[in-house]
Coordinates of C-alpha atoms and ligand atoms in Angstrom, one line a residue:
M2 CA 28.7 -6.7 -63.3
T3 CA 26.3 -9.6 -62.6
K4 CA 22.8 -8.7 -61.7
N5 CA 23.0 -11.5 -59.2
K6 CA 25.0 -9.5 -56.7
N7 CA 27.1 -11.8 -54.6
N8 CA 26.0 -10.6 -51.3
Q9 CA 22.4 -11.1 -51.9
A10 CA 20.1 -14.2 -51.7
I11 CA 18.9 -15.5 -55.1
W12 CA 15.3 -14.6 -54.1
N13 CA 16.2 -11.1 -53.2
T14 CA 14.0 -9.4 -55.9
R15 CA 10.9 -10.9 -54.4
V16 CA 11.8 -11.1 -50.7
K17 CA 12.7 -7.5 -50.0
K18 CA 13.9 -7.7 -46.5
K19 CA 17.0 -9.5 -45.4
T20 CA 16.3 -12.7 -43.7
S21 CA 16.4 -12.3 -39.9
N22 CA 19.9 -12.9 -38.7
L23 CA 18.7 -15.4 -36.2
F24 CA 17.0 -17.6 -38.9
Q25 CA 20.0 -17.2 -41.2
K26 CA 22.1 -18.6 -38.3
I27 CA 19.9 -21.5 -37.4
G28 CA 18.0 -22.2 -40.7
N29 CA 21.0 -22.8 -42.8
S30 CA 22.3 -26.3 -43.4
I31 CA 25.6 -25.6 -45.1
D32 CA 27.8 -27.0 -42.4
V33 CA 25.9 -30.3 -42.8
D34 CA 25.1 -30.6 -46.5
K35 CA 28.5 -29.4 -47.8
R36 CA 29.3 -33.1 -47.5
L37 CA 27.1 -33.5 -50.7
Y38 CA 29.3 -31.2 -52.8
K39 CA 30.5 -33.9 -55.1
E40 CA 27.1 -35.4 -55.7
D41 CA 25.7 -32.0 -56.3
I42 CA 28.3 -31.0 -58.9
M43 CA 27.9 -34.3 -60.6
G44 CA 24.2 -33.9 -60.7
S45 CA 24.6 -30.4 -62.1
I46 CA 27.0 -31.4 -64.8
V47 CA 24.7 -34.1 -66.0
H48 CA 21.7 -31.7 -65.8
V49 CA 23.3 -29.1 -68.1
E50 CA 24.6 -31.7 -70.5
M51 CA 21.0 -32.9 -70.7
L52 CA 19.7 -29.3 -71.2
F53 CA 22.2 -28.9 -74.1
K54 CA 21.3 -32.2 -75.7
Q55 CA 17.7 -31.2 -75.6
K56 CA 18.5 -27.8 -77.1
I57 CA 17.4 -25.9 -74.0
I58 CA 20.9 -24.3 -73.5
S59 CA 23.7 -23.6 -75.9
F60 CA 26.9 -25.5 -76.4
K61 CA 28.8 -22.5 -75.1
I62 CA 26.8 -22.0 -72.0
K63 CA 26.9 -25.7 -71.2
N64 CA 30.7 -25.7 -71.4
K65 CA 31.1 -22.5 -69.4
I66 CA 28.9 -24.0 -66.6
I67 CA 30.8 -27.3 -66.6
Y68 CA 34.1 -25.4 -66.5
G69 CA 32.9 -23.4 -63.5
L70 CA 31.5 -26.4 -61.7
K71 CA 34.8 -28.4 -62.1
K72 CA 36.7 -25.4 -60.8
I73 CA 34.4 -25.2 -57.8
E74 CA 34.8 -28.9 -57.2
K75 CA 38.6 -28.4 -57.1
E76 CA 38.3 -25.5 -54.7
I77 CA 36.2 -27.4 -52.3
A78 CA 38.4 -30.5 -52.5
N79 CA 41.4 -28.2 -51.8
K80 CA 39.7 -26.4 -49.0
K81 CA 39.9 -23.2 -50.9
F82 CA 36.1 -22.7 -51.1
E83 CA 34.5 -20.2 -48.7
F84 CA 31.1 -21.6 -47.6
N85 CA 28.6 -18.9 -46.6
K86 CA 25.8 -19.5 -44.2
K87 CA 23.9 -16.7 -45.9
Y88 CA 23.3 -18.9 -48.9
E89 CA 21.8 -21.6 -46.8
D90 CA 22.9 -24.8 -48.3
I91 CA 25.4 -26.5 -50.6
H92 CA 23.2 -26.0 -53.7
M93 CA 23.0 -22.2 -53.4
N94 CA 26.6 -21.9 -52.3
I95 CA 27.7 -23.6 -55.5
E96 CA 25.4 -21.6 -57.6
K97 CA 26.5 -18.3 -56.1
R98 CA 30.1 -19.2 -56.7
L99 CA 29.3 -20.1 -60.3
F100 CA 28.1 -16.6 -60.9
Q101 CA 31.4 -15.3 -59.5
I102 CA 33.4 -17.5 -61.8
I103 CA 31.5 -17.4 -65.1
G104 CA 29.2 -14.4 -64.7
E105 CA 25.6 -14.0 -65.7
E106 CA 25.4 -17.2 -67.8
A107 CA 25.4 -19.2 -64.5
G108 CA 21.8 -18.3 -64.4
Y109 CA 21.0 -21.0 -66.9
I110 CA 22.0 -23.8 -64.6
H111 CA 18.7 -23.9 -62.7
T112 CA 16.5 -24.2 -65.8
A113 CA 14.0 -27.0 -65.4
R114 CA 15.2 -27.8 -61.9
S115 CA 14.4 -27.0 -58.3
R116 CA 16.4 -27.5 -55.2
N117 CA 13.6 -29.9 -54.2
D118 CA 14.6 -32.5 -56.8
Q119 CA 18.3 -31.4 -56.7
V120 CA 18.7 -32.2 -53.0
I121 CA 17.0 -35.7 -53.3
T122 CA 19.2 -36.5 -56.3
D123 CA 22.3 -35.7 -54.4
F124 CA 21.1 -37.4 -51.2
K125 CA 20.1 -40.6 -53.1
I126 CA 23.4 -40.8 -54.8
W127 CA 25.2 -40.3 -51.4
T128 CA 23.0 -42.9 -49.6
R129 CA 23.6 -45.4 -52.4
S130 CA 27.4 -45.2 -52.1
S131 CA 27.3 -45.0 -48.3
S132 CA 25.3 -48.3 -48.3
K133 CA 28.0 -49.8 -50.4
E134 CA 30.7 -48.5 -48.1
I135 CA 28.9 -49.9 -45.1
N136 CA 28.5 -53.3 -46.8
N137 CA 32.2 -53.3 -47.5
L138 CA 32.9 -52.7 -43.8
I139 CA 30.5 -55.5 -42.9
D140 CA 32.5 -57.7 -45.3
K141 CA 35.7 -56.9 -43.3
V142 CA 34.1 -57.8 -40.1
M143 CA 32.8 -61.0 -41.5
T144 CA 36.3 -61.9 -42.7
S145 CA 37.6 -61.4 -39.2
I146 CA 34.8 -63.5 -37.8
I147 CA 35.7 -66.3 -40.2
N148 CA 39.4 -66.1 -39.3
L149 CA 38.6 -66.4 -35.6
A150 CA 36.1 -69.2 -36.3
E151 CA 38.7 -71.2 -38.3
K152 CA 41.0 -71.2 -35.3
N153 CA 38.3 -72.4 -33.0
I154 CA 36.4 -75.1 -34.7
E155 CA 37.3 -77.6 -32.0
T156 CA 37.1 -75.1 -29.2
I157 CA 34.2 -76.3 -26.9
M158 CA 32.3 -73.9 -24.8
P159 CA 29.0 -73.8 -23.0
G160 CA 26.0 -72.7 -25.1
F161 CA 23.6 -70.8 -23.0
T162 CA 19.8 -70.2 -22.9
H163 CA 18.7 -67.7 -20.2
L164 CA 22.4 -67.3 -19.6
K165 CA 22.3 -70.7 -17.9
N166 CA 24.5 -73.4 -19.2
A167 CA 22.5 -75.4 -21.7
Q168 CA 24.5 -77.6 -24.2
A169 CA 28.1 -77.7 -25.2
I170 CA 28.8 -76.0 -28.6
S171 CA 31.8 -75.1 -30.7
F172 CA 33.0 -71.5 -30.3
A173 CA 33.3 -71.4 -34.0
H174 CA 29.6 -72.3 -34.3
Y175 CA 28.8 -69.3 -32.1
L176 CA 30.9 -67.0 -34.2
M177 CA 29.3 -68.3 -37.4
A178 CA 26.0 -67.2 -36.1
Y179 CA 27.3 -63.7 -36.4
I180 CA 28.0 -64.4 -40.1
E181 CA 24.3 -65.1 -40.6
I182 CA 23.5 -61.8 -38.7
F183 CA 25.7 -59.8 -40.9
K184 CA 24.6 -61.4 -44.1
R185 CA 21.1 -60.2 -43.3
D186 CA 22.4 -56.7 -42.4
K187 CA 23.9 -56.5 -45.9
K188 CA 20.7 -57.6 -47.5
R189 CA 18.9 -54.9 -45.5
F190 CA 21.1 -52.2 -47.0
N191 CA 20.8 -53.8 -50.4
N192 CA 17.0 -53.9 -50.2
N193 CA 17.0 -50.2 -50.2
L194 CA 18.9 -50.0 -53.6
D195 CA 15.8 -50.5 -55.7
N196 CA 14.3 -47.3 -54.3
L197 CA 17.6 -45.5 -54.4
N198 CA 17.9 -46.3 -58.0
E199 CA 15.0 -44.2 -59.1
N200 CA 16.1 -40.9 -60.4
P201 CA 14.3 -37.8 -58.8
L202 CA 16.0 -35.3 -61.1
G203 CA 13.6 -33.4 -63.4
V204 CA 10.5 -33.4 -61.2
A205 CA 11.5 -29.8 -60.3
A206 CA 9.6 -28.2 -57.5
L207 CA 6.6 -30.6 -57.3
S208 CA 4.8 -30.7 -60.6
G209 CA 7.4 -31.4 -63.3
T210 CA 8.5 -29.0 -65.9
S211 CA 7.3 -27.5 -69.2
F212 CA 10.8 -27.8 -70.7
N213 CA 11.4 -30.7 -73.0
I214 CA 13.8 -32.5 -70.7
D215 CA 15.1 -36.0 -71.0
R216 CA 14.9 -37.8 -67.7
N217 CA 16.1 -41.1 -69.1
Y218 CA 19.4 -39.4 -70.1
T219 CA 20.1 -38.1 -66.6
T220 CA 18.9 -41.4 -65.2
K221 CA 21.5 -43.3 -67.2
K222 CA 24.4 -40.8 -66.7
L223 CA 23.9 -40.6 -62.9
G224 CA 23.7 -44.5 -62.6
F225 CA 20.1 -44.7 -61.7
K226 CA 17.9 -47.4 -63.1
R227 CA 14.7 -45.5 -64.0
P228 CA 13.1 -42.1 -63.4
T229 CA 10.6 -41.7 -60.6
N230 CA 7.0 -41.9 -61.7
N231 CA 5.3 -39.1 -59.8
S232 CA 6.7 -35.6 -59.3
I233 CA 4.7 -35.0 -56.1
D234 CA 5.7 -38.2 -54.5
T235 CA 9.3 -37.7 -55.6
V236 CA 9.9 -34.4 -53.7
S237 CA 8.0 -35.8 -50.6
D238 CA 9.5 -39.2 -50.4
R239 CA 12.1 -39.9 -47.7
D240 CA 11.3 -43.6 -47.4
F241 CA 14.8 -44.3 -48.7
V242 CA 16.1 -42.4 -45.7
L243 CA 14.0 -44.4 -43.3
D244 CA 15.1 -47.6 -44.8
F245 CA 18.7 -46.6 -44.5
L246 CA 18.2 -45.5 -40.9
Y247 CA 16.4 -48.7 -40.1
A248 CA 19.1 -50.9 -41.7
T249 CA 21.7 -48.9 -39.7
A250 CA 19.6 -49.3 -36.5
V251 CA 19.3 -53.1 -36.9
C252 CA 23.0 -53.4 -37.7
S253 CA 24.0 -51.4 -34.6
M254 CA 21.6 -53.4 -32.5
H255 CA 23.4 -56.6 -33.6
I256 CA 26.8 -55.0 -32.8
S257 CA 25.3 -54.1 -29.4
R258 CA 24.3 -57.7 -28.8
I259 CA 27.7 -59.0 -29.7
A260 CA 29.4 -56.4 -27.6
E261 CA 27.3 -57.3 -24.6
E262 CA 28.0 -61.0 -25.0
L263 CA 31.7 -60.4 -25.3
I264 CA 31.5 -58.1 -22.1
I265 CA 29.9 -61.0 -20.3
W266 CA 32.4 -63.6 -21.5
N267 CA 35.2 -61.3 -20.6
S268 CA 33.9 -60.6 -17.1
D269 CA 35.9 -62.3 -14.2
G270 CA 32.9 -64.5 -13.4
F271 CA 32.9 -66.1 -16.9
N272 CA 36.4 -65.5 -18.0
L273 CA 35.8 -67.3 -21.3
I274 CA 37.7 -64.9 -23.5
H275 CA 40.8 -62.8 -23.3
L276 CA 40.9 -59.2 -24.7
S277 CA 44.3 -58.0 -25.8
D278 CA 45.7 -54.9 -24.2
K279 CA 45.0 -53.1 -27.5
I280 CA 41.3 -53.0 -26.8
V281 CA 41.1 -52.4 -23.0
T282 CA 41.5 -49.3 -20.9
G283 CA 42.7 -48.8 -17.3
S284 CA 41.0 -47.3 -14.4
S285 CA 42.1 -44.0 -12.9
I286 CA 42.0 -45.4 -9.3
M287 CA 42.2 -49.1 -9.5
P288 CA 45.6 -50.1 -10.7
Q289 CA 44.7 -53.7 -11.5
K290 CA 41.8 -52.9 -13.9
K291 CA 41.6 -53.8 -17.6
N292 CA 38.1 -52.6 -18.7
P293 CA 36.3 -53.5 -22.0
D294 CA 35.5 -49.8 -22.8
L295 CA 35.5 -50.3 -26.5
L296 CA 32.9 -53.0 -26.2
E297 CA 30.8 -50.8 -24.0
Y298 CA 31.1 -48.0 -26.6
L299 CA 29.7 -50.5 -29.2
R300 CA 26.9 -51.5 -26.9
G301 CA 25.9 -47.9 -26.2
K302 CA 26.0 -46.4 -29.6
S303 CA 22.9 -48.2 -30.8
G304 CA 21.0 -45.8 -28.5
S305 CA 22.0 -42.7 -30.6
I306 CA 21.3 -44.7 -33.9
Y307 CA 17.8 -45.7 -32.7
G308 CA 17.2 -42.1 -31.8
N309 CA 18.0 -41.0 -35.3
L310 CA 15.5 -43.4 -36.8
F311 CA 12.9 -42.2 -34.4
S312 CA 13.7 -38.5 -35.2
M313 CA 13.1 -39.1 -38.9
L314 CA 9.9 -41.1 -38.4
T315 CA 8.6 -38.3 -36.2
I316 CA 9.5 -35.5 -38.6
L317 CA 7.7 -37.3 -41.4
K318 CA 4.6 -38.1 -39.3
G319 CA 1.7 -35.9 -40.4
L320 CA 3.8 -34.0 -42.9
P321 CA 1.7 -33.2 -46.0
L322 CA 3.1 -34.1 -49.4
S323 CA 5.7 -32.1 -51.3
Y324 CA 8.6 -30.2 -49.8
F325 CA 8.8 -28.6 -46.4
K326 CA 11.7 -27.2 -44.5
D327 CA 11.1 -29.9 -41.9
L328 CA 12.8 -32.3 -44.3
Q329 CA 16.1 -30.5 -44.2
D330 CA 17.0 -32.3 -41.0
D331 CA 17.1 -35.6 -42.8
K332 CA 20.8 -35.2 -43.9
E333 CA 22.1 -34.4 -40.5
I334 CA 20.3 -37.5 -39.1
V335 CA 21.5 -39.8 -41.7
F336 CA 25.1 -38.5 -41.7
K337 CA 25.3 -39.0 -38.0
S338 CA 24.0 -42.6 -38.1
K339 CA 26.3 -43.5 -41.0
D340 CA 29.3 -42.0 -39.2
I341 CA 28.5 -43.8 -35.9
L342 CA 27.9 -47.2 -37.6
T343 CA 31.1 -46.8 -39.6
D344 CA 33.0 -46.2 -36.4
C345 CA 31.3 -49.1 -34.7
L346 CA 32.1 -51.6 -37.6
Q347 CA 35.7 -50.5 -37.6
I348 CA 35.9 -50.9 -33.8
L349 CA 34.2 -54.3 -33.9
N350 CA 36.6 -55.4 -36.5
E351 CA 39.5 -54.4 -34.3
V352 CA 38.0 -56.2 -31.4
L353 CA 37.6 -59.4 -33.3
K354 CA 41.2 -59.3 -34.3
N355 CA 42.2 -58.9 -30.6
I356 CA 40.3 -61.5 -28.8
N357 CA 41.3 -65.0 -27.8
A358 CA 39.3 -67.9 -26.5
N359 CA 40.3 -69.0 -23.0
K360 CA 39.9 -72.7 -24.2
K361 CA 40.6 -74.3 -20.9
R362 CA 38.0 -72.3 -19.0
M363 CA 35.5 -72.7 -21.9
L364 CA 35.8 -76.5 -21.7
E365 CA 35.6 -76.4 -17.9
L366 CA 32.5 -74.3 -17.8
A367 CA 30.9 -76.4 -20.7
N368 CA 31.1 -79.4 -18.4
L369 CA 29.2 -77.7 -15.5
G370 CA 25.4 -77.4 -15.3
F371 CA 24.8 -81.0 -16.6
T372 CA 25.0 -79.8 -20.2
T373 CA 25.0 -83.4 -21.6
A374 CA 21.6 -84.1 -20.1
T375 CA 19.8 -83.8 -23.4
D376 CA 22.4 -86.2 -25.0
L377 CA 21.5 -88.7 -22.3
A378 CA 17.8 -88.3 -23.0
D379 CA 18.4 -88.7 -26.8
Y380 CA 20.5 -91.8 -26.0
L381 CA 17.7 -93.5 -24.0
V382 CA 15.3 -92.8 -26.8
I383 CA 17.6 -94.3 -29.4
N384 CA 19.0 -97.3 -27.4
H385 CA 16.4 -98.2 -24.9
S386 CA 13.2 -97.6 -26.9
M387 CA 11.8 -94.9 -24.7
S388 CA 9.5 -92.0 -25.7
F389 CA 11.3 -88.7 -25.5
R390 CA 9.1 -87.7 -22.5
K391 CA 10.0 -90.9 -20.6
A392 CA 13.6 -90.5 -21.3
Y393 CA 13.5 -86.8 -20.3
Q394 CA 12.1 -87.9 -16.9
K395 CA 14.7 -90.6 -16.3
T396 CA 17.4 -88.2 -17.2
A397 CA 16.0 -85.5 -14.8
E398 CA 16.2 -88.2 -12.0
I399 CA 19.8 -88.9 -12.9
V400 CA 20.6 -85.2 -12.9
N401 CA 18.9 -84.8 -9.5
F402 CA 21.0 -87.7 -8.2
A403 CA 24.2 -86.2 -9.6
E404 CA 23.3 -82.8 -8.0
K405 CA 22.7 -84.5 -4.7
K406 CA 26.1 -86.3 -4.9
N407 CA 27.7 -83.0 -6.0
K408 CA 29.0 -84.6 -9.2
N409 CA 29.1 -83.7 -12.8
L410 CA 27.3 -86.1 -15.2
N411 CA 30.6 -87.5 -16.5
E412 CA 31.7 -88.3 -12.9
L413 CA 28.8 -90.7 -12.3
T414 CA 29.7 -94.4 -12.4
L415 CA 27.8 -97.1 -14.2
E416 CA 26.7 -98.6 -10.9
E417 CA 25.2 -95.3 -9.8
L418 CA 23.4 -94.9 -13.2
I419 CA 22.0 -98.5 -13.0
K420 CA 20.3 -97.7 -9.8
I421 CA 18.0 -95.3 -11.8
E422 CA 17.9 -97.1 -15.1
P423 CA 18.8 -100.8 -14.7
N424 CA 19.1 -101.5 -18.5
L425 CA 22.1 -99.1 -18.9
T426 CA 25.5 -100.5 -20.0
N427 CA 29.0 -99.1 -20.1
D428 CA 28.2 -97.7 -23.6
V429 CA 26.2 -94.9 -22.0
L430 CA 29.3 -93.2 -20.5
K431 CA 30.3 -91.8 -24.0
V432 CA 27.3 -89.5 -24.1
F433 CA 28.9 -87.5 -21.2
N434 CA 31.9 -86.6 -23.3
L435 CA 31.5 -83.1 -24.5
K436 CA 33.3 -83.6 -27.8
N437 CA 30.8 -86.5 -28.6
S438 CA 28.0 -84.3 -27.6
V439 CA 29.0 -81.5 -29.9
N440 CA 29.7 -83.8 -32.8
S441 CA 26.4 -85.6 -32.4
K442 CA 24.6 -82.4 -33.5
K443 CA 24.9 -83.2 -37.2
S444 CA 21.5 -81.9 -38.3
Y445 CA 21.7 -79.2 -40.9
G446 CA 22.8 -76.0 -39.2
G447 CA 23.9 -77.8 -36.0
T448 CA 27.2 -77.4 -34.1
S449 CA 29.1 -80.6 -35.1
F450 CA 32.7 -79.9 -36.3
D451 CA 32.0 -81.2 -39.8
N452 CA 29.0 -79.0 -40.1
I453 CA 31.0 -76.0 -39.1
K454 CA 33.8 -76.8 -41.6
R455 CA 31.2 -77.1 -44.4
M456 CA 29.6 -73.8 -43.4
I457 CA 32.9 -72.1 -43.6
I458 CA 33.5 -73.4 -47.1
K459 CA 30.0 -72.5 -48.2
Y460 CA 30.5 -68.9 -46.9
K461 CA 33.8 -68.6 -48.7
K462 CA 32.3 -69.9 -51.9
E463 CA 29.3 -67.5 -51.7
K464 CA 31.6 -64.5 -51.1
Ligands
LIG508 N1 18.6 -27.4 -48.1 C1 17.3 -27.8 -48.4 C2 17.1 -29.2 -47.8 O1 17.9 -29.9 -47.5 C3 17.2 -28.0 -49.9 C4 15.8 -27.9 -50.4 C5 15.3 -26.5 -50.3 N2 14.1 -26.3 -51.0 C6 13.3 -25.4 -50.6 N3 12.2 -25.3 -51.3 N4 13.5 -24.6 -49.6 O2 15.9 -29.6 -47.6

């Protein structure tokens, strides 16, 4: 018979009365943190190996505990494990089960350890691999972006500022802007790795331990880079959680911007892109409708993800150092954000594989709104030795004239142009050609076709 009776909480000797049913119901976190079972078991195995190496527990006990833990891992993986809310969280559920499997010697597992360092160890390992998972998904999205860009290097569309036609650009150039965005998103997740690579295990409740533990050993075995320096900071710190939530929020904000842009381009007014039937939904009343619901889902989800970042910031505000129950919510918040972002990245990838440029309409719209006006001003500076301000003024006069005549710039004749600037020759007409306009933007990072091709090669090399 084990002293640690299975229907009792671990602290039952001290806390005489049964925890109120209501608190047991709401204060437990097992439904959320059972997701950490693998990390928890891995951490425990390394912990007992270290205890044995340091001669704190015997070879026999170490092996028994590891045997029990591995059995528990299998039980959970095969859905044979019975999680019990009474034991609060994943750590206590596993420990309780260990007692059932190997008996009283299970009591050695928690030597020189507290749930305070245990939970952060698990959570850091989880956050580290989740950051990598997200970065892999971002990579897939980037590959889809590149594929679409490669098909659209010479697809000319209007570039907008203030959502008004500004200058002609290549659709691929636009798409390559998203590449830069996602490169930064990946960096943001990677920036957190340095903190995630500090091993919390061994700081125990808050002050360290009197046992002769070897934190460098557990650091190495659990894939961390170094042990944390201060036991109090270690159990209090949730900066790695905030950084993860922030990186998630920024990435979801980017997805939201892209989604909104695609929604606008897909609208009947713009009609610049076509969404395949795979990514639209119908209306329950209007038989003709094809709605971009998936894109709206992507646009909306950043709301919940921002909320999660703010929840965590608010939980931490004013919280004194060391562990408090307030911190338990961190996992639910992070898991939710990670799951939402995972869905969003997968959906975005699907969207990118299912959109086509409406090339004819893109070109048509790119020619409206006097989008080559800046090219004309540049031409006047280069060929007619004007200052840019002077050329700007002359061009504005030409635009006013074209507007009055209800013409696009490329519909003006040389005779008409000469009325405003007598020195002009036939040569000027080439600046109103959209392809010339796009290809003239050869400055580093500009939209010329050659630049885009170079950028695609550069991206592929860096990958
Ligand atoms: N389930 C707890 C949490 O996630 C584990 C840490 C409990 N520590 C404690 N002193 N109650 O925060």
